[in-house]
Structure formats: structure tokens, C-alpha cells
């Protein structure tokens, strides 16, 4: 080995050492003031599952890095919630739980009640490279973390409602994913004419809020989320039957059915069947949550080219034309955590880019983190997220899935009926008005002291 | 004699006790809790159950979805009753006649009873599938394409389609019980009617049916109780109540209110109302179908 080579190797080694030390310094800074101790972490996954194993990897490392740390894992799915909520209210919460998302008003009582730790200061701490933990996240998802100028959580995964399409079929027909509503209608027409029996859109009439995704997006684009949210949850006796924007949205929705763009028998098809139609190449597009790929992975043919695109914009619409419906799985450090600094450090690692990349690679999860490669087999997701970075994120289904007094059926039922041809657009809106008026009356009667 | 009676009574107690204990634990106490919770604003996620008085009962009658579900439940009971009992009556009579392959017919009719409600519901869901379901494919094959409907997705047919599936599965039970009732009628009475010149129809109408009435009315009451509580078939075939709630019944609606909207108080009010409705209808049916007892 010559002198030059020795010098070169030495220089590389020194550089590597500096980089390592800098990295360590960064980590130390982020973890300053952290002392070991017991830590109880909520987990949504069965013991032994790959997702559980990944969380445990973090916990094991924490136990090594902070002597005296003992991480325990508590199942915190829906079934376990009542007991955990009672614990939290009694001042004995998990240290890390999944209890609050800032896009879901139904969870605000946790923040307003002081049950959550503001991790804003930790999020804003500068790292060695000058960036912060907060900088790791796509700005689209900050609205699910921040509430009343405080940051109450950090997300690991995100679920977005996206237009999924059969890329191979689109390529064969010379189509590109529609960017505008007009393009969507003309794409549907082309598929109907040239698709050899392929239906443009797979949808189910049996699950009202799945067919209702089209309605929600049209309302979001043409009316605006805030106005819709106010109509659904506000106390005013607003009516939409007289509203030109709502009426236009309903008419566009009805067009899909009237023009024969939906799969045959969509009214009586359940959602699994409609998804299978799509993956069998009997339909070209499906509007669905980004969980579709993992949910149907066993039914997706090997040569199927799945791609996604944002919902098209609508010319002249009054809403955010890049807005997205979705939900981020936000994890929170509880205010009464026995060791808030340790819990925050755990969350920082749990939502770190390295873990995010593993989640993307191993579970095809879409992460809210910038710079993490999207899961393989879901073309277009990176572009969709990039385009939506400055857009608004609305909780999917306008939070209707858990809304009380039958608001979900009140909102979606008439729209599905309209698409079956039983109601006109105007009648559907009038029926929604009547339904929502009843929901409001029940809400008011229930709220009386 | 008195000692014997007392010792017998003492013996009965230990035999009844386990059943009574199980019934109390899993029947009576939950029933009381349900009725009690119907007067609270319980969310299901808290130990706190604020007293709410009769407000939940007012709220359910303000809810058009509940009224729709109540109507659908009534339609299910009525349509199911007609489709169940009229054919069951005639088939059970036919199966008591001396016909070839009687055992095979009985087996075929009773076989669906062996299947669970969930299996039957899934089976019919597939049969009703608008695209690859055999019913629509058969209709298309014989040139009746216009009759090929999205059975579970059409507001006119969804509930009826579930009734048909239910009747298909359960009719065997009623046929079996009615057959047993017919076979209990002494042959001499039938012979006497025939000797008096009555034809088969007249014998059935004037002898068999009146003598079967006791069994028949009991089965009607049982059907009312069962039909008003229908849940599994509807939940499996149209988990979200069908288009525009066309197949929503009270039990599926209360399940949604409890487990999707965390309104356990309201769900308990619906369940309690259903309980008293079933009791009332059973008592009324019992009273209005009672006839003089025929001894034979």
C-alpha cells in the first residue's frame, strides 16, 4: 500500500469519524435531559406481527441508550379504548397513545382538557444539520399535528383518498390520469368507447360513504371544506338545496351514473367485489383510500400496474383544488406521562425517517415524512404528495363515520339514491336538508340541560 | 304425602339452580342493564352514565332512520310471515301424505337448517350479485335481462331479497313442526271426514287446519319474536342498511348507533322499545288468535 493510499484512507476515516460524531452530537442534543425509566407505549398491532416488531426494535434501542429504561407495550385499539380513556382521565395514561388528531374535532377534548403534552418545543429544536424534527414532515400533515398553536403529536402513517387507476390500461388507451373534472369525464368516455367492456369506474352502492367519496371530493372542490363542515356540524339552519355550488356538485356526481361510467350493478355490489373488479381489469379507476394496495395485496395480479393521482380539480370551484381527504395516524405524548422527556424521545425515533423508510419498505405504508421513498408498486404517490404539500387536509368522510344521530346516512344516503336514478339532484339535496335538519334537532334536544 | 311433596320440592331446587344462575347472569342482568342504560347518556366508553330520563325515547322517535328501520322490521315480519307460513302449511300437509321419496323431500327441505345464518347470508349474497351472481346470469341466459336487477342495491327489492333468503333457510323448521302437528291428528278423525264425503281440500280446511290451529298460532308468535329481532342476515347481506336505508332494521340500526356513533344510551332505548314491542305483539297475537280448545 503506497503512502498516498494510506493518506487517502486516513482522510476518509477521519471524515467518517467527524460525520459520526456530528450525528452523535445531533442525537445527544435531541435527547438532552432524557433519563431512563419505565415507559408504557400504546401499540395497534398484535404481538409478533412485523409492525409490533418494528416498534419493539425502537424500544429495545431505547433501553440500551438510556439505562434504567423499561418499555412495555399496551394494546390500544378500539376495543381497548374505553379502559385506556378511563385511565387517561384518572391521571394514569399510557406514556404514548394514539388519541388525538388535529383534523378530527371529535378528539379536541383531549387537547382542551390538558391531557396532551405540547411537543412543539421538542419539534423546534435545531439539530446538527440545522433542521428540526418538524421539518421532517410534509407540510400537508402539519394540520393534523397542530392545534391552537401547539403541537400535540407526530404521525407515523397517513391514509389519503386517491384516484387509483390501472396504469397499463391507461397506457394502452393512450390516456393520462385526469387532472381536471372535464378530463375525468372525457377519460371515462374514452374508456367506455374503447375499453372493450371495461367500466371506467368501480364503485359500490352498498357502502354509502365509499360511493360518497366522490360526493365529498366534489363538495370539497366546488363548495369548499369549511362551508361543508359548517353545514354538517354547525348550529345554523343552513340549507343546501338552494345553493348553486352544491347543486352543481350533485349534478356532476349524477353524471357518472347517468352516462354509464360506473360498473354494472354497482348499486348491489359490495366494496370487496368492486375492488376485485378493478384489479381484474374490469374497471379502469377506483376512488379509494391509500390502504387499497395493502388491503388487496393477495388479490392483485403480478402484472397489474397500480398508480394513483389526486382527485381532479374542478374549474371555477370555490374550494382548495389541491386539497386532500385523509387521516394521519398521529401519536401523542400524554401530559401526565411518568417520563415526558423519554416519551418524547421515543416518539421522535418512532417518527424518524429511518423508521419511516422501514415502514414504507416493509408494510407499503405511506409516511408523512419528506425524503422517505414511497412504497413500491404505488406509482404517482410522490407527485401527489408533493403537489398537495401546501394544500388543506380534510378528515376523510368529513368525520362522518363516527358522527352521531345518523349523520352519515343523512349525508350520503340521498346521494347514492340520486345515482340510482330514484332522485334528481335537487331532490337529493332537499332530502339531505331534511335529514340534516333532523340530525340538528336531535343534537339540540340532546344538548338541552 | 306432605313429606313426599316437600322432599320433591327440595330436590327440584338444585336442578333448577344452575339454569337459573346462567339465566340471571346472561339474560336477566343484561336485560336490566340495557333497560337501565336506556335512561342514561352513556357513550359506551366511560364508566360514567349520566342520567338522561326519557330523553333517549324522545330522540329515537325524532329520528327518521329509526322510524324507517321500524317500518322495515314490520315489513320483514309481515312479508316473511306470509312467505313462510302459507307454503309451509301446504308443504307440511303434503309431506304427511303417502308419497314416493317423502324422506328425500323432507331432507332437502330441512337441510338448509343445518347451515349457520351467516353462511346462508353469504351464499345468497353471492347468488344476488348483480354481475356474476347465478340468478342474474340465469335471467340473462333465458332472455330476461331486464329482470336482472341489483337485488340488494335496489330500494324496491333489497328487503324482500333478504326475506327470501331467510325463508329459504328457516322454512324447514316450520314445516317440520307443522308436519309433527298434522301427524298428531288421529287418523280416525280424518277417516270420519272422508266417510262423510269430504274431499281432501275440505278435509284440510275443515278438519286438519282447525285441529292444527294451536300449533300454528304458537309458530306465528315465535316468528313474530324472531322476525322483529332479525339481525345477522341483514348485517351480512347489507352491512350498511342498503341504498337509502332500504333494508335497515331496528337491530342493525341500534348496532350502528352503539358501535359506530358511541350512542349506547340511544341504542339501549331502541333495544328496550323493541323488547316491549315484541312483548306487546306476542301478547296481542296470543289473545286474538285464541280459540276454543279442541280435545282429540
Short mmCIF file of C-alpha atoms in Angstrom, two decimals, chain A residues 79-418:
data_model
loop_
_atom_site.label_atom_id
_atom_site.label_comp_id
_atom_site.label_asym_id
_atom_site.label_seq_id
_atom_site.Cartn_x
_atom_site.Cartn_y
_atom_site.Cartn_z
CA UNK A 79 -61.66 -2.40 21.82
CA UNK A 80 -59.14 -1.28 24.43
CA UNK A 81 -60.05 2.39 24.20
CA UNK A 82 -62.75 2.62 26.89
CA UNK A 83 -60.40 1.28 29.57
CA UNK A 84 -57.48 3.41 28.35
CA UNK A 85 -59.63 6.54 28.15
CA UNK A 86 -60.75 5.96 31.71
CA UNK A 87 -57.13 5.54 32.76
CA UNK A 88 -56.16 8.75 30.99
CA UNK A 89 -58.98 10.68 32.66
CA UNK A 90 -57.98 9.26 36.02
CA UNK A 91 -54.45 10.63 35.56
CA UNK A 92 -52.77 7.32 34.77
CA UNK A 93 -52.39 7.37 30.98
CA UNK A 94 -50.13 5.45 28.67
CA UNK A 95 -46.98 7.48 28.09
CA UNK A 96 -47.56 7.39 24.35
CA UNK A 97 -51.04 6.94 22.93
CA UNK A 98 -52.90 7.48 19.70
CA UNK A 99 -55.78 9.58 20.93
CA UNK A 100 -55.78 12.96 19.21
CA UNK A 101 -55.63 14.16 15.62
CA UNK A 102 -55.97 17.86 14.98
CA UNK A 103 -58.09 17.30 11.85
CA UNK A 104 -60.70 15.45 13.92
CA UNK A 105 -62.80 17.80 16.09
CA UNK A 106 -64.09 14.73 17.91
CA UNK A 107 -60.71 14.46 19.62
CA UNK A 108 -60.29 18.11 20.65
CA UNK A 109 -61.50 17.49 24.18
CA UNK A 110 -58.21 15.69 24.88
CA UNK A 111 -56.19 18.77 23.96
CA UNK A 112 -58.60 21.24 25.57
CA UNK A 113 -58.72 19.13 28.72
CA UNK A 114 -54.94 19.31 29.11
CA UNK A 115 -54.37 15.58 28.66
CA UNK A 116 -51.71 16.02 25.97
CA UNK A 117 -48.15 17.27 26.09
CA UNK A 118 -47.20 20.10 23.75
CA UNK A 119 -44.22 18.67 21.90
CA UNK A 120 -43.77 21.90 19.94
CA UNK A 121 -40.56 22.87 21.77
CA UNK A 122 -39.01 19.45 21.03
CA UNK A 123 -40.19 19.67 17.43
CA UNK A 124 -38.50 23.03 17.00
CA UNK A 125 -35.09 22.13 18.44
CA UNK A 126 -32.33 22.58 15.88
CA UNK A 127 -30.32 19.51 15.01
CA UNK A 128 -26.68 19.45 13.99
CA UNK A 129 -27.60 19.99 10.37
CA UNK A 130 -29.75 22.99 11.22
CA UNK A 131 -33.04 21.24 10.56
CA UNK A 132 -35.71 20.41 13.09
CA UNK A 133 -37.88 17.37 13.78
CA UNK A 134 -40.85 19.37 12.45
CA UNK A 135 -39.02 19.90 9.14
CA UNK A 136 -39.15 16.15 8.55
CA UNK A 137 -42.88 16.25 7.88
CA UNK A 138 -44.66 17.08 4.66
CA UNK A 139 -46.44 20.39 5.43
CA UNK A 140 -49.71 18.78 4.30
CA UNK A 141 -49.81 16.86 7.57
CA UNK A 142 -48.91 19.67 9.98
CA UNK A 143 -52.61 20.46 10.27
CA UNK A 144 -53.14 17.03 11.83
CA UNK A 145 -50.46 17.71 14.45
CA UNK A 146 -51.03 21.34 15.41
CA UNK A 147 -53.96 22.69 17.40
CA UNK A 148 -54.30 26.17 18.88
CA UNK A 149 -50.64 26.98 18.14
CA UNK A 150 -49.37 23.87 19.91
CA UNK A 151 -48.15 20.60 18.53
CA UNK A 152 -49.79 17.64 20.19
CA UNK A 153 -48.47 14.74 18.20
CA UNK A 154 -46.49 13.31 15.34
CA UNK A 155 -47.79 10.93 12.68
CA UNK A 156 -46.25 7.68 11.53
CA UNK A 157 -48.55 6.75 8.64
CA UNK A 158 -51.03 8.60 6.52
CA UNK A 159 -54.09 7.44 4.64
CA UNK A 160 -55.29 9.50 1.71
CA UNK A 161 -58.27 9.20 -0.58
CA UNK A 162 -56.76 8.96 -4.04
CA UNK A 163 -57.87 8.14 -7.53
CA UNK A 164 -56.33 4.72 -8.17
CA UNK A 165 -56.01 3.72 -11.80
CA UNK A 166 -54.83 0.84 -13.94
CA UNK A 167 -51.70 2.32 -15.48
CA UNK A 168 -51.22 -0.41 -18.05
CA UNK A 169 -54.76 0.07 -19.31
CA UNK A 170 -54.34 3.84 -19.39
CA UNK A 171 -51.09 3.46 -21.38
CA UNK A 172 -52.73 1.11 -23.86
CA UNK A 173 -55.57 3.55 -24.41
CA UNK A 174 -53.16 6.49 -24.63
CA UNK A 175 -54.64 8.09 -21.52
CA UNK A 176 -53.04 10.06 -18.73
CA UNK A 177 -54.53 10.48 -15.27
CA UNK A 178 -57.15 13.24 -15.38
CA UNK A 179 -56.14 16.50 -13.79
CA UNK A 180 -59.46 18.27 -14.19
CA UNK A 181 -63.06 17.12 -13.87
CA UNK A 182 -63.58 17.71 -17.59
CA UNK A 183 -60.61 15.47 -18.31
CA UNK A 184 -62.04 12.84 -15.99
CA UNK A 185 -65.34 12.82 -17.88
CA UNK A 186 -63.58 12.59 -21.25
CA UNK A 187 -61.29 9.85 -19.90
CA UNK A 188 -64.38 7.93 -18.77
CA UNK A 189 -65.94 8.38 -22.19
CA UNK A 190 -62.80 7.10 -23.94
CA UNK A 191 -62.68 4.05 -21.70
CA UNK A 192 -66.37 3.40 -22.26
CA UNK A 193 -65.95 3.65 -26.04
CA UNK A 194 -62.61 1.93 -26.50
CA UNK A 195 -62.20 -0.14 -23.37
CA UNK A 196 -63.83 -3.33 -24.74
CA UNK A 197 -66.38 -3.69 -21.98
CA UNK A 198 -64.23 -2.19 -19.27
CA UNK A 199 -66.15 0.12 -16.96
CA UNK A 200 -64.48 3.46 -16.32
CA UNK A 201 -65.15 3.49 -12.57
CA UNK A 202 -65.51 0.79 -9.92
CA UNK A 203 -67.70 1.83 -7.03
CA UNK A 204 -70.05 0.27 -4.51
CA UNK A 205 -73.55 1.39 -3.66
CA UNK A 206 -73.68 -0.87 -0.63
CA UNK A 207 -71.30 1.23 1.42
CA UNK A 208 -72.71 4.72 1.22
CA UNK A 209 -69.57 6.51 2.36
CA UNK A 210 -67.45 4.74 -0.27
CA UNK A 211 -69.67 5.93 -3.12
CA UNK A 212 -69.82 9.13 -1.09
CA UNK A 213 -66.07 9.73 -1.55
CA UNK A 214 -66.93 11.13 -4.98
CA UNK A 215 -69.56 13.38 -3.41
CA UNK A 216 -67.19 14.55 -0.67
CA UNK A 217 -64.46 15.46 -3.14
CA UNK A 218 -66.87 17.26 -5.46
CA UNK A 219 -68.22 19.21 -2.49
CA UNK A 220 -64.69 19.95 -1.30
CA UNK A 221 -63.61 21.18 -4.75
CA UNK A 222 -66.79 23.05 -5.71
CA UNK A 223 -68.14 24.29 -2.37
CA UNK A 224 -65.16 24.19 -0.02
CA UNK A 225 -64.45 22.09 3.05
CA UNK A 226 -65.08 24.81 5.61
CA UNK A 227 -68.57 25.53 4.29
CA UNK A 228 -69.45 21.84 4.19
CA UNK A 229 -68.06 21.29 7.67
CA UNK A 230 -70.11 24.20 8.96
CA UNK A 231 -73.25 22.80 7.31
CA UNK A 232 -72.72 19.36 8.82
CA UNK A 233 -71.70 20.35 12.31
CA UNK A 234 -72.82 23.96 12.73
CA UNK A 235 -75.95 25.02 14.55
CA UNK A 236 -77.29 27.26 11.81
CA UNK A 237 -80.33 26.09 9.88
CA UNK A 238 -78.45 26.27 6.59
CA UNK A 239 -79.92 24.53 3.56
CA UNK A 240 -78.04 23.24 0.56
CA UNK A 241 -80.92 22.58 -1.83
CA UNK A 242 -80.92 26.26 -2.79
CA UNK A 243 -77.13 26.51 -3.02
CA UNK A 244 -75.91 26.67 -6.63
CA UNK A 245 -72.49 25.20 -5.80
CA UNK A 246 -73.92 22.16 -4.04
CA UNK A 247 -76.42 21.69 -6.83
CA UNK A 248 -73.66 21.80 -9.42
CA UNK A 249 -71.66 19.25 -7.40
CA UNK A 250 -74.66 16.92 -7.16
CA UNK A 251 -75.29 17.19 -10.90
CA UNK A 252 -71.67 16.30 -11.69
CA UNK A 253 -71.91 13.31 -9.38
CA UNK A 254 -75.12 12.18 -11.02
CA UNK A 255 -73.47 12.40 -14.44
CA UNK A 256 -71.18 9.50 -13.56
CA UNK A 257 -74.14 7.18 -13.16
CA UNK A 258 -76.27 8.64 -15.95
CA UNK A 259 -73.53 8.36 -18.52
CA UNK A 260 -72.91 4.74 -17.60
CA UNK A 261 -69.41 5.27 -16.23
CA UNK A 262 -69.96 3.07 -13.16
CA UNK A 263 -69.64 -0.71 -13.14
CA UNK A 264 -72.79 -2.65 -13.96
CA UNK A 265 -74.87 -3.36 -10.89
CA UNK A 266 -72.79 -1.01 -8.74
CA UNK A 267 -75.83 -0.44 -6.51
CA UNK A 268 -75.81 -4.05 -5.31
CA UNK A 269 -72.06 -4.65 -5.40
CA UNK A 270 -70.21 -4.74 -2.12
CA UNK A 271 -66.91 -2.96 -1.74
CA UNK A 272 -64.65 -6.01 -1.92
CA UNK A 273 -66.25 -7.06 -5.19
CA UNK A 274 -65.87 -3.59 -6.66
CA UNK A 275 -62.19 -3.60 -5.69
CA UNK A 276 -61.72 -7.03 -7.22
CA UNK A 277 -63.33 -5.79 -10.47
CA UNK A 278 -60.73 -3.05 -10.56
CA UNK A 279 -57.81 -5.41 -10.01
CA UNK A 280 -59.22 -7.90 -12.52
CA UNK A 281 -59.15 -5.18 -15.15
CA UNK A 282 -62.93 -4.87 -15.41
CA UNK A 283 -62.81 -1.26 -14.31
CA UNK A 284 -60.15 1.34 -15.00
CA UNK A 285 -60.36 3.58 -11.92
CA UNK A 286 -61.43 3.46 -8.33
CA UNK A 287 -61.52 6.29 -5.81
CA UNK A 288 -60.30 4.70 -2.62
CA UNK A 289 -58.13 5.12 0.42
CA UNK A 290 -54.40 4.57 0.03
CA UNK A 291 -54.83 1.41 2.12
CA UNK A 292 -56.20 -0.28 -1.01
CA UNK A 293 -52.85 -1.73 -2.09
CA UNK A 294 -52.09 -3.40 1.24
CA UNK A 295 -55.69 -4.41 1.81
CA UNK A 296 -55.92 -6.20 -1.54
CA UNK A 297 -52.30 -7.33 -1.92
CA UNK A 298 -53.29 -11.00 -2.16
CA UNK A 299 -55.74 -10.25 -4.99
CA UNK A 300 -53.52 -8.02 -7.12
CA UNK A 301 -52.24 -9.83 -10.23
CA UNK A 302 -48.44 -9.80 -10.56
CA UNK A 303 -48.52 -7.78 -13.78
CA UNK A 304 -51.01 -5.21 -12.53
CA UNK A 305 -49.63 -1.67 -12.63
CA UNK A 306 -51.26 0.31 -9.89
CA UNK A 307 -50.90 4.07 -9.89
CA UNK A 308 -52.55 6.92 -8.08
CA UNK A 309 -53.43 10.51 -8.81
CA UNK A 310 -55.06 13.27 -6.80
CA UNK A 311 -58.76 13.90 -7.30
CA UNK A 312 -59.17 16.20 -10.32
CA UNK A 313 -59.67 19.91 -9.86
CA UNK A 314 -62.94 21.50 -10.89
CA UNK A 315 -62.80 24.69 -12.89
CA UNK A 316 -64.41 27.58 -11.05
CA UNK A 317 -64.67 25.57 -7.84
CA UNK A 318 -64.61 27.51 -4.58
CA UNK A 319 -62.62 25.00 -2.55
CA UNK A 320 -58.91 24.19 -2.44
CA UNK A 321 -58.29 22.49 -5.78
CA UNK A 322 -55.32 20.54 -4.41
CA UNK A 323 -56.99 19.66 -1.12
CA UNK A 324 -56.98 16.08 0.04
CA UNK A 325 -59.16 13.92 2.20
CA UNK A 326 -57.16 11.78 4.53
CA UNK A 327 -56.09 10.99 8.00
CA UNK A 328 -52.74 10.83 9.70
CA UNK A 329 -52.10 8.26 12.41
CA UNK A 330 -50.91 10.75 14.99
CA UNK A 331 -49.22 9.57 18.18
CA UNK A 332 -49.33 11.73 21.27
CA UNK A 333 -47.23 12.11 24.37
CA UNK A 334 -49.61 12.28 27.30
CA UNK A 335 -49.29 15.25 29.64
CA UNK A 336 -49.24 13.02 32.70
CA UNK A 337 -46.60 10.73 31.27
CA UNK A 338 -44.32 9.42 34.00
CA UNK A 339 -41.33 10.47 31.90
CA UNK A 340 -42.28 13.10 29.29
CA UNK A 341 -38.71 13.56 28.02
CA UNK A 342 -38.24 9.83 27.49
CA UNK A 343 -41.66 9.53 25.86
CA UNK A 344 -40.89 12.45 23.53
CA UNK A 345 -37.59 10.84 22.59
CA UNK A 346 -39.40 7.58 21.83
CA UNK A 347 -41.87 9.45 19.62
CA UNK A 348 -39.03 11.26 17.88
CA UNK A 349 -37.46 7.95 16.97
CA UNK A 350 -40.81 6.33 16.15
CA UNK A 351 -41.48 9.06 13.59
CA UNK A 352 -37.88 9.25 12.36
CA UNK A 353 -37.02 8.93 8.70
CA UNK A 354 -35.17 5.65 9.15
CA UNK A 355 -38.20 4.06 10.77
CA UNK A 356 -40.44 5.68 8.17
CA UNK A 357 -38.41 4.13 5.37
CA UNK A 358 -38.70 0.71 7.03
CA UNK A 359 -42.46 1.17 7.32
CA UNK A 360 -42.62 2.10 3.65
CA UNK A 361 -40.43 -0.82 2.56
CA UNK A 362 -41.83 -3.49 4.85
CA UNK A 363 -45.52 -2.59 5.07
CA UNK A 364 -46.08 -0.42 1.99
CA UNK A 365 -47.06 2.34 4.38
CA UNK A 366 -47.27 5.91 3.15
CA UNK A 367 -45.42 8.07 5.62
CA UNK A 368 -45.88 11.79 6.22
CA UNK A 369 -42.11 12.24 6.11
CA UNK A 370 -40.31 14.16 3.40
CA UNK A 371 -37.41 12.36 1.81
CA UNK A 372 -38.75 8.87 2.50
CA UNK A 373 -39.21 6.82 -0.64
CA UNK A 374 -42.83 5.87 -1.29
CA UNK A 375 -43.82 2.21 -1.22
CA UNK A 376 -43.03 0.24 -4.33
CA UNK A 377 -45.95 -0.52 -6.60
CA UNK A 378 -47.83 2.71 -5.97
CA UNK A 379 -46.78 4.96 -8.83
CA UNK A 380 -47.64 8.62 -8.62
CA UNK A 381 -47.85 8.89 -4.85
CA UNK A 382 -44.70 11.02 -4.56
CA UNK A 383 -46.01 13.52 -7.10
CA UNK A 384 -49.43 13.57 -5.47
CA UNK A 385 -47.91 14.33 -2.07
CA UNK A 386 -45.59 16.96 -3.48
CA UNK A 387 -48.43 18.75 -5.26
CA UNK A 388 -50.53 18.70 -2.11
CA UNK A 389 -47.78 19.95 0.22
CA UNK A 390 -49.42 23.35 0.61
CA UNK A 391 -52.98 22.16 0.31
CA UNK A 392 -55.57 21.57 3.02
CA UNK A 393 -56.05 18.16 4.57
CA UNK A 394 -59.62 17.33 5.48
CA UNK A 395 -60.52 14.38 7.67
CA UNK A 396 -61.99 11.84 5.30
CA UNK A 397 -65.74 11.48 5.01
CA UNK A 398 -65.89 14.86 6.81
CA UNK A 399 -65.60 12.85 10.02
CA UNK A 400 -68.99 11.31 9.32
CA UNK A 401 -68.03 7.74 10.22
CA UNK A 402 -68.33 8.42 13.92
CA UNK A 403 -70.83 11.26 13.76
CA UNK A 404 -73.88 10.92 15.98
CA UNK A 405 -77.63 10.73 15.29
CA UNK A 406 -77.19 9.02 11.94
CA UNK A 407 -75.48 11.97 10.27
CA UNK A 408 -73.52 9.64 7.98
CA UNK A 409 -76.61 8.09 6.40
CA UNK A 410 -78.25 11.51 6.36
CA UNK A 411 -75.40 12.94 4.28
CA UNK A 412 -74.60 10.06 1.94
CA UNK A 413 -77.88 8.15 1.62
CA UNK A 414 -79.69 10.59 -0.68
CA UNK A 415 -76.62 10.96 -2.90
CA UNK A 416 -76.48 7.21 -3.53
CA UNK A 417 -80.23 7.18 -4.12
CA UNK A 418 -79.74 10.02 -6.60
#
